[in-house]
Amino acid sequence: MVDTRSQGRAQSAAAAASPSKRGTSALDLTGAAITQEHRVGQRGRDAPSISLPHQNADYVSHIALDIGGSLIKLVYFSPESAPPDMLVATNGTGRNAGGKLHFVKFETSNIDQAIDFIVAKGLHQVPTTSDGPKEKMRVKATGGGAYKYADIFKERLGVLLEKEDEMDCLVAGANFLLKAIRHEAFTFENNTTHFVAAKADSDLYPYLLVNIGSGVSMLKVEGDGQYERISGSSLGGGTFWGLCRLLTKCKGFDEMLELSMRGDNSKVDMLVGDIYGDRDYSNIGLSASTIASSFGKVVSNDKGLEDYDPADIALALCRMVSYNIGHLAYLNAKRYGLQRVFFGGFFIRGHPYTMETISFAIRFWSKGEMAARFLRHEGFLGAVGAFLKVHPMSPPNIQTNSAREPRKVRARFVERFSMGAPYSGGEIHGPAFSDMAEKVSWVERFVQVGTAATEAARDEHNRAQSQIRSRSGSLGDLETPQSPATARMHLHVGILHYTPSCEPFPLLADPVNYEPNTLDVVTDRDEMDFWLDVLQDQLHTVVEKAMSSEGSTSGAQRRAAAFGSAFAAHLNKLRMEPGAYGQLGLADLFEMREECLREFGFSDVYRLDKQRENAAALEVLPDLMNELDSLDPEARLTALIEGLLAANIFDWGARACVDLYHNGTILEIYREARTKMARRPWRVDTFDGLCKRWFSATAHPLTAEAVPTSPFRRVIMFVDNAGADIVLGMIPFARELLRMGAEVVLVANSLPAINDITVVELRTLLEAVGEVCPIIKAARDAALMALELNGGRIPPYPGLARRVMSSSRLTDLGGSSPSSPQTPAALPVEDSQHREARLFVVGSGQGSPCLDLRRVPDLLADATVGTDLVVIEGMGRAIHTNYRSRFKVDTLKLAMIKNQHLAHRLFGGNVYDCVCLYEPAATPGGGNGH
Ligand SMILES: Nc1ncnc2c1ncn2[C@@H]1O[C@H](COP(=O)(O)OP(=O)(O)O)[C@@H](O)[C@H]1O
Ligand SMILES: CC(C)(COP(=O)(O)O)[C@@H](O)C(=O)NCCC(=O)O
Ligand SMILES: [Mn+2]
């Protein structure tokens, strides 16, 4: 329940909540407003700051505060249920202590607003089971305000702040973020963002942490909890803010930054050229444009404050403070022999000019040797550190299952950007709406203003880009940054999703350097633009699909339209600022579309198409199996792969394929693909190597009737699309391996993405396949029994010598006579611990058409024990991602390329080219990764 006393205050706040009870869905949108002074034009080029109305909260388990001299930073955590296929890991409770971490900030002078927010969301109360007593939330707090405002928190919320040391929290937060978030740190020079990830502790420590809040702290950090505050300065963010307010009459901080962007500091700063008559002082390396004395020109001009443009003053102040801090940071780094310098604190605010200036100071004084690094979570370091005291999310490197490597902390975190991100201009307002109607009306209400604003910002951005291009060179060398021509860069901080049961795929040859994405779409703007265009072009089709997937009701239409607007806004955002969300790759773009659909309640847009295509493909499966079984082993392997590549054409995510569906039935397309497009030789074709390995455990010469012996013990197969792709492609291939005596683990998406089959659908499908295929039936039964005996987890491979099976028995088994289904017990027994050809199914933990092996569920990681072949299928999983990744075991990558640009870009090829890439296990140290 909302405290009645606070309701009045909450309503009076700019973004007032409806005084509704927790748990009800009513939400008063009147409070959510784009205020007049925030309109484009009045407020300059920035997107309007849109205040999300207070929302009914998710269940929140922990909160932490950092109450500084200028800002209050709030971090809170809402636990989340695991996807259904990952329940085993949670002992069936669905809770695995995973959840979402949210970041919010307020001005300290507006402490009531922060308290209203906490009250409206009920963050200060531990929600209870219906009968239990209400507990007070434990609130960790750091920063001076934890002392100064303790009474207010006690009075208004009834909570006692548990105080934590500020420097301790700062360091804990920085260390955590730098290790847990992939793209936390970046450099910013010459208007270019470059993300730098520390891959090992030795890449990180020791470092200098410069926190620019109201004042400045400089800490030498050597490890977790190992630090020393070596210096500081009173000339910090407060100095800039204070002097700016005094001299420019600007009130808001962002307003001052905006203002400074129109400024010309040479009107107030004394430059070297002013002293040397427009000449450089080249003897000591100073160009004419270097500032000799900040505000020095004011002395010689006989002018009053009112004669100066406030923009020039704002810019000169920003530069003065930034440059001084950069200089001090360099001197301290030098003094302690530190090579890496990270800058945090909210003074920076992703402001290009601030970052350019600090970077310039570090580069200049280090004679080009060092580069300043910035943190995306800027001012949240202390709050995150305080949060970790009550909820330590990642005891580093827990040793899991004995046979596997230690888990990596980073694998457990992923950052997601909600639909509000592009509109709200980098401000963070808590979790997504709990009620769909609220969310949709919010988008409807703000989409026009938001779109107008992002368009204005984009025009501004384009203008700035051409200006920068036209004077390139002047910023390239060690020159003082000119007055900023870049539009404001909004660093977006998303919601951090924490999944403690995720870890890197254990079979990666080089997990540290593994990068799933094949193309670099962040640095390569043309590439980014190409894929943004692709997604933009497809958007109306997806909106239509979404709508019809739910019977085109008016509700579905509104939600689909809102999805369309929200996703379009993300695309626009990325077109302007490819680095706004960190270093997103192509895989993230595709995933963002799926996440956005989910956010608007579309749980599975292609569900009916998938069902229809599965049914159609099942009809022809028995004939296909007969046809394959009649071939001799080598021809059969070729036919299996050709069929698999052909079936990969059923891809609702590719424009070229969707166009095909208008002119033919599923079967016609499949036949055409199999006889024409997927015939050997393929564009990338290392089939001969596969063939050699495939028959390496079988006595030669191969006879026509013989079923070969599998050289592989356990094969993990990442499957792709529903319908023909899985039924006529991957399943027959898996069946062949099972027949040869291998164990097979099929890995499917945990959540839907386009027409990819999900793990739940796959299990059902295999039951249907089992009806017409005794091999699949027996292998599924054996797997289910093994799972039952092993508490739902895939047991390690039994680890036996290879079973040599009698080919006649196997041929019996493979016959498509369903009258005599064989149980596993009827399989030939080699010794007491005989192994069965079991067919397991496990979720990939992902909901994307691509495959990011940096984080897979531990249930899948378990399955790698004993695996000696990994098969990755499809354009998303084997081409967009993982095309260049290497594995500790043999790998087979199979895909049809359904996009002309991509085929051309990768190997000068054409649309419908096929890839059959067999790669033997990477030898240790043998140039893995890329
Ligand atoms: N919206 C804002 N309001 C006030 N100050 C801001 C704002 N955004 C950025 N700042 C800058 O950030 C500084 C505060 O940074 P922060 O890291 O939160 O430090 P502190 O803990 O001292 O409050 C301010 O002095 C100001 O320069
Ligand atoms: C989303 C996809 C990667 C899915 O392909 P799949 O993995 O199913 O083979 C692919 O459809 C794709 O890249 N589509 C966008 C490009 C296009 O429309 O041509
Ligand atoms: Mn797919």
Coordinates of C-alpha atoms in Angstrom, one line a residue, residues 435-685:
D435 CA 0.8 -3.6 -17.2
M436 CA 0.5 -3.9 -21.0
A437 CA -2.1 -1.2 -21.4
E438 CA 0.1 1.3 -19.6
K439 CA 3.0 0.5 -21.8
V440 CA 1.0 0.8 -25.0
S441 CA -0.6 4.0 -24.1
W442 CA 2.8 5.4 -23.0
V443 CA 4.2 4.7 -26.4
E444 CA 1.2 6.0 -28.2
R445 CA 1.2 9.1 -26.2
F446 CA 4.9 9.9 -26.6
V447 CA 5.7 8.3 -29.9
Q448 CA 5.0 11.4 -31.9
V449 CA 6.9 13.8 -29.7
G450 CA 9.6 11.3 -29.3
T451 CA 9.8 10.6 -33.0
A452 CA 9.9 14.3 -33.8
A453 CA 12.6 14.8 -31.3
T454 CA 14.8 11.9 -32.5
E455 CA 14.3 13.1 -36.0
A456 CA 15.4 16.6 -35.1
A457 CA 18.4 15.1 -33.3
R458 CA 19.2 13.0 -36.3
D459 CA 19.2 16.0 -38.6
E460 CA 21.4 17.8 -36.1
H461 CA 23.7 14.7 -36.0
N462 CA 24.0 14.5 -39.7
R463 CA 24.9 18.2 -39.9
A464 CA 27.5 17.7 -37.2
Q465 CA 29.0 14.7 -38.9
S466 CA 29.4 16.5 -42.2
Q467 CA 31.0 19.4 -40.4
I468 CA 33.5 17.1 -38.7
R469 CA 34.3 15.4 -42.0
S470 CA 34.9 18.7 -43.7
R471 CA 37.5 19.7 -41.2
S472 CA 39.0 16.3 -40.5
G473 CA 42.6 16.5 -39.7
S474 CA 42.4 19.3 -37.2
L475 CA 41.0 16.9 -34.6
G476 CA 43.2 14.0 -35.6
D477 CA 46.5 15.1 -34.2
L478 CA 47.3 16.3 -30.8
E479 CA 45.3 19.5 -31.1
T480 CA 43.1 21.1 -28.5
P481 CA 39.6 20.1 -29.2
Q482 CA 37.7 22.7 -31.2
S483 CA 34.3 23.8 -30.0
P484 CA 32.1 20.7 -30.1
A485 CA 30.2 20.0 -33.3
T486 CA 28.8 16.7 -32.2
A487 CA 25.3 16.3 -31.0
R488 CA 25.0 15.3 -27.5
M489 CA 25.9 11.7 -27.0
H490 CA 23.5 9.9 -24.8
L491 CA 25.1 7.0 -23.0
H492 CA 22.3 4.6 -22.3
V493 CA 22.4 2.5 -19.3
G494 CA 20.1 -0.5 -19.7
I495 CA 18.6 -2.9 -17.2
L496 CA 21.1 -5.4 -16.2
H497 CA 19.8 -9.0 -16.3
Y498 CA 21.6 -11.4 -14.0
T499 CA 21.4 -15.2 -14.6
P500 CA 23.7 -17.0 -12.1
S501 CA 23.3 -20.3 -13.9
C502 CA 24.9 -19.1 -17.1
E503 CA 28.5 -19.7 -18.1
P504 CA 30.6 -19.6 -21.3
F505 CA 30.2 -22.6 -23.6
P506 CA 32.9 -24.9 -22.3
L507 CA 34.0 -26.1 -25.7
L508 CA 35.1 -22.7 -27.0
A509 CA 38.8 -23.0 -27.9
D510 CA 39.5 -19.4 -26.7
P511 CA 36.7 -18.3 -24.4
V512 CA 38.5 -15.1 -23.5
N513 CA 38.8 -13.8 -27.0
Y514 CA 35.6 -15.3 -28.3
E515 CA 33.4 -12.8 -30.2
P516 CA 30.2 -14.2 -31.5
N517 CA 29.6 -11.6 -34.2
T518 CA 31.2 -12.1 -37.6
L519 CA 30.8 -8.6 -38.9
D520 CA 31.7 -5.5 -37.0
V521 CA 28.7 -3.3 -37.3
V522 CA 29.7 -0.7 -34.7
T523 CA 32.9 0.6 -36.2
D524 CA 31.8 -0.1 -39.7
R525 CA 29.0 2.4 -40.1
D526 CA 28.1 1.3 -43.6
E527 CA 27.6 -2.2 -42.4
M528 CA 25.5 -0.9 -39.5
D529 CA 23.4 1.2 -41.8
F530 CA 22.9 -1.8 -44.1
W531 CA 21.5 -4.0 -41.4
L532 CA 19.5 -1.2 -39.9
D533 CA 17.9 -0.8 -43.3
V534 CA 17.2 -4.5 -43.5
L535 CA 15.5 -4.4 -40.1
Q536 CA 13.6 -1.2 -41.0
D537 CA 12.4 -2.7 -44.3
Q538 CA 11.1 -5.8 -42.5
L539 CA 9.4 -3.9 -39.8
H540 CA 6.0 -3.5 -41.4
T541 CA 5.9 -7.3 -42.1
V542 CA 6.7 -8.1 -38.6
V543 CA 4.1 -5.7 -37.3
E544 CA 1.5 -7.4 -39.6
K545 CA 2.7 -10.8 -38.4
A546 CA 2.5 -9.9 -34.8
M547 CA -1.0 -8.5 -35.3
S548 CA -2.4 -11.6 -37.1
S549 CA -0.7 -14.0 -34.7
E550 CA -3.2 -12.8 -32.2
G551 CA -6.3 -12.7 -34.4
S552 CA -5.9 -9.0 -35.4
T553 CA -8.0 -7.9 -32.5
S554 CA -8.0 -4.2 -31.9
G555 CA -5.9 -4.7 -28.8
A556 CA -3.3 -6.7 -30.8
Q557 CA -3.3 -4.0 -33.4
R558 CA -2.5 -1.3 -30.9
R559 CA 0.2 -3.4 -29.3
A560 CA 1.7 -4.3 -32.7
A561 CA 1.8 -0.7 -33.7
A562 CA 3.4 0.3 -30.4
F563 CA 6.0 -2.4 -30.9
G564 CA 6.6 -1.0 -34.4
S565 CA 7.2 2.5 -33.1
A566 CA 9.3 1.4 -30.2
F567 CA 11.6 -0.8 -32.4
A568 CA 11.8 1.9 -35.1
A569 CA 13.0 4.3 -32.3
H570 CA 15.7 1.9 -31.3
L571 CA 16.8 1.7 -35.0
N572 CA 16.9 5.5 -35.3
K573 CA 18.8 5.8 -32.1
L574 CA 21.5 3.3 -33.3
R575 CA 21.7 5.0 -36.7
M576 CA 22.6 8.2 -34.9
E577 CA 24.7 6.8 -32.2
P578 CA 25.9 3.3 -32.9
G579 CA 27.7 3.2 -29.5
A580 CA 24.7 4.5 -27.4
Y581 CA 23.9 1.0 -26.1
G582 CA 27.5 -0.2 -25.8
Q583 CA 29.2 -2.3 -28.5
L584 CA 26.1 -4.0 -30.0
G585 CA 26.7 -6.5 -32.7
L586 CA 24.4 -7.8 -35.4
A587 CA 23.3 -10.6 -33.0
D588 CA 22.1 -8.0 -30.5
L589 CA 20.2 -6.1 -33.2
F590 CA 18.2 -9.3 -34.1
E591 CA 17.7 -10.1 -30.5
M592 CA 16.5 -6.6 -29.7
R593 CA 13.7 -7.1 -32.2
E594 CA 12.6 -10.3 -30.4
E595 CA 12.9 -8.7 -27.0
C596 CA 10.9 -5.7 -28.1
L597 CA 8.1 -8.1 -29.3
R598 CA 8.2 -9.8 -26.0
E599 CA 7.9 -6.4 -24.2
F600 CA 4.7 -5.8 -26.0
G601 CA 3.3 -9.2 -25.1
F602 CA 3.9 -11.0 -28.4
S603 CA 5.1 -14.3 -27.0
D604 CA 5.5 -16.2 -30.3
V605 CA 4.6 -14.4 -33.5
Y606 CA 5.4 -17.4 -35.9
R607 CA 3.8 -20.1 -33.7
L608 CA 1.1 -21.0 -36.2
D609 CA 3.5 -21.0 -39.2
K610 CA 5.8 -23.2 -37.3
Q611 CA 3.1 -25.7 -36.5
R612 CA 1.9 -25.7 -40.1
E613 CA 5.4 -26.3 -41.5
N614 CA 6.2 -29.0 -38.9
A615 CA 3.0 -30.9 -40.0
A616 CA 3.7 -30.5 -43.7
A617 CA 7.3 -31.7 -43.3
L618 CA 6.3 -34.6 -41.1
E619 CA 4.2 -35.9 -43.9
V620 CA 7.2 -36.5 -46.1
L621 CA 9.6 -37.6 -43.5
P622 CA 9.0 -41.4 -43.9
D623 CA 9.7 -41.2 -47.6
L624 CA 12.8 -39.2 -47.1
M625 CA 14.1 -41.7 -44.5
N626 CA 13.5 -44.6 -46.9
E627 CA 15.2 -42.7 -49.7
L628 CA 18.2 -42.0 -47.5
D629 CA 18.5 -45.5 -46.1
S630 CA 18.6 -46.9 -49.6
L631 CA 21.8 -45.0 -50.5
D632 CA 25.3 -46.2 -49.8
P633 CA 27.0 -44.6 -46.9
E634 CA 28.9 -41.9 -48.7
A635 CA 26.1 -40.9 -50.9
R636 CA 23.9 -40.9 -47.9
L637 CA 26.1 -38.4 -46.0
T638 CA 26.2 -36.1 -49.1
A639 CA 22.4 -36.4 -49.4
L640 CA 21.9 -35.7 -45.7
I641 CA 23.9 -32.5 -45.9
E642 CA 22.4 -31.3 -49.2
G643 CA 18.9 -31.9 -47.7
L644 CA 19.9 -30.1 -44.6
L645 CA 21.2 -27.0 -46.5
A646 CA 18.2 -27.0 -48.7
A647 CA 15.8 -27.1 -45.8
N648 CA 17.6 -24.1 -44.2
I649 CA 15.8 -22.0 -46.9
F650 CA 12.7 -21.9 -44.7
D651 CA 13.6 -18.7 -43.0
W652 CA 10.9 -16.2 -42.2
G653 CA 13.6 -13.7 -41.2
A654 CA 15.1 -13.3 -44.7
R655 CA 13.4 -11.1 -47.2
A656 CA 14.5 -13.3 -50.1
C657 CA 12.9 -16.3 -48.7
V658 CA 9.7 -14.7 -47.6
D659 CA 9.3 -13.6 -51.2
L660 CA 9.7 -17.2 -52.3
Y661 CA 6.7 -18.3 -50.2
H662 CA 4.4 -16.3 -52.4
N663 CA 5.2 -18.5 -55.4
G664 CA 5.2 -22.1 -54.2
T665 CA 4.3 -24.6 -51.6
I666 CA 6.7 -25.8 -48.9
L667 CA 7.4 -29.0 -50.8
E668 CA 7.9 -27.3 -54.1
I669 CA 10.4 -24.9 -52.6
Y670 CA 12.2 -27.7 -50.7
R671 CA 12.5 -29.8 -53.9
E672 CA 13.8 -26.8 -55.9
A673 CA 16.3 -26.0 -53.2
R674 CA 17.5 -29.6 -52.9
T675 CA 17.9 -30.2 -56.6
K676 CA 19.4 -26.8 -57.5
M677 CA 20.6 -24.5 -54.8
A678 CA 22.1 -27.0 -52.3
R679 CA 23.9 -29.3 -54.7
R680 CA 27.7 -29.9 -54.2
P681 CA 30.1 -28.3 -54.6
W682 CA 29.1 -25.6 -52.1
R683 CA 30.6 -22.2 -51.9
V684 CA 32.4 -23.1 -48.8
D685 CA 33.0 -26.8 -49.0

